[in-house]
Amino acid sequence: MGTFFSILTLVISSFLFVKSQNISATVITPLTMFAIALGAFISGYVTARIIKSNGLFWGMIAGFVMFSVVFIAGLMISNGEISTLVLVKLTLMLLMGAIGGIAGVNKKSKR
């Protein structure tokens, strides 16, 4: 679920980037970081809502699983080269997954 939202955010961002030709290339990295952070948050949230306990733990697991997908895809695209942003992405995705997990567990049901 989180990967879907990350891809959707990246597609919308790339569309806006192409349409608005005066956006600097320096915006790309923060935009991708936002997309993966949003995806990790949603993954953690949904996972915790399904499991209904241990939001911090399951949110971090969801963030790590999503990081693994992003990391493997990045390795395939970059021919095995590892960027210095890998640790930043890992930390960001674990943190946002955990926050999403906590939010998901603490969300009241509509019963």
Coordinates of C-alpha atoms in Angstrom, one line a residue:
M1 CA 0.0 0.0 0.0
G2 CA 2.8 2.4 0.9
T3 CA 4.7 1.6 -2.2
F4 CA 1.6 2.4 -4.2
F5 CA 1.3 5.8 -2.6
S6 CA 5.0 6.5 -3.1
I7 CA 4.8 5.7 -6.7
L8 CA 1.6 7.8 -7.1
T9 CA 3.4 10.8 -5.4
L10 CA 6.4 10.4 -7.7
V11 CA 4.2 10.2 -10.8
I12 CA 2.3 13.3 -9.8
S13 CA 5.6 15.1 -8.9
S14 CA 7.2 14.1 -12.2
F15 CA 4.2 15.3 -14.1
L16 CA 4.4 18.7 -12.3
F17 CA 8.1 18.8 -12.9
V18 CA 7.7 18.3 -16.7
K19 CA 4.8 20.8 -16.9
S20 CA 6.6 23.5 -15.0
Q21 CA 9.9 23.7 -16.8
N22 CA 11.4 26.2 -14.4
I23 CA 11.7 23.9 -11.4
S24 CA 15.3 23.3 -10.4
A25 CA 16.8 19.8 -10.5
T26 CA 17.8 20.3 -6.8
V27 CA 14.1 19.7 -5.9
I28 CA 14.2 16.1 -7.1
T29 CA 15.9 14.5 -4.1
P30 CA 13.7 16.2 -1.5
L31 CA 10.6 15.3 -3.5
T32 CA 11.6 11.6 -3.7
M33 CA 12.4 11.7 0.1
F34 CA 8.9 13.1 0.7
A35 CA 7.4 10.4 -1.5
I36 CA 9.1 7.5 0.3
A37 CA 8.4 9.1 3.7
L38 CA 4.7 9.4 2.9
G39 CA 4.7 5.8 1.6
A40 CA 6.4 4.5 4.8
F41 CA 4.0 6.4 7.0
I42 CA 1.0 4.9 5.1
S43 CA 2.5 1.4 5.2
G44 CA 3.1 1.7 9.0
Y45 CA -0.4 3.1 9.5
V46 CA -2.2 0.4 7.5
T47 CA -0.1 -2.4 9.0
A48 CA -0.8 -1.3 12.5
R49 CA -4.5 -0.8 11.8
I50 CA -4.7 -4.4 10.6
I51 CA -2.6 -5.9 13.5
K52 CA -4.1 -3.6 16.2
S53 CA -1.1 -3.8 18.5
N54 CA 2.6 -2.9 18.8
G55 CA 2.3 0.0 16.4
L56 CA 5.9 1.1 16.8
F57 CA 7.3 -2.4 16.0
W58 CA 5.0 -3.2 13.1
G59 CA 5.3 0.3 11.7
M60 CA 9.1 -0.1 11.7
I61 CA 8.8 -3.5 10.1
A62 CA 6.5 -2.0 7.4
G63 CA 9.0 0.8 6.8
F64 CA 11.9 -1.7 6.6
V65 CA 10.0 -3.9 4.1
M66 CA 9.3 -0.8 2.0
F67 CA 13.0 0.3 2.3
S68 CA 14.0 -3.1 1.0
V69 CA 11.9 -2.7 -2.1
V70 CA 13.3 0.8 -2.7
F71 CA 16.8 -0.4 -2.0
I72 CA 16.7 -3.4 -4.3
A73 CA 15.0 -1.3 -7.1
G74 CA 17.8 1.3 -6.7
L75 CA 20.5 -1.4 -6.9
M76 CA 19.0 -2.7 -10.1
I77 CA 18.8 0.8 -11.7
S78 CA 22.2 1.9 -10.5
N79 CA 24.0 -1.3 -11.4
G80 CA 25.0 -2.1 -7.8
E81 CA 26.3 1.3 -6.8
I82 CA 25.3 2.4 -3.3
S83 CA 24.6 6.0 -2.7
T84 CA 25.3 7.9 0.6
L85 CA 21.6 8.5 0.8
V86 CA 20.9 4.9 1.6
L87 CA 21.3 5.4 5.4
V88 CA 19.2 8.6 5.2
K89 CA 16.4 6.7 3.4
L90 CA 16.6 3.8 5.8
T91 CA 16.4 6.1 8.9
L92 CA 13.6 8.2 7.3
M93 CA 11.5 5.1 6.3
L94 CA 11.9 3.4 9.7
L95 CA 11.0 6.6 11.5
M96 CA 8.0 7.4 9.4
G97 CA 6.8 3.8 9.4
A98 CA 7.0 3.8 13.2
I99 CA 5.1 7.1 13.4
G100 CA 2.5 5.7 11.1
G101 CA 2.3 2.5 13.2
I102 CA 1.8 4.5 16.3
A103 CA -0.9 6.6 14.7
G104 CA -2.6 3.5 13.3
V105 CA -2.8 1.8 16.7
N106 CA -4.1 4.9 18.4
K107 CA -6.8 5.6 15.9
K108 CA -10.2 5.1 17.4
S109 CA -12.5 2.7 15.5
K110 CA -15.9 4.0 14.3
R111 CA -18.0 1.6 16.4

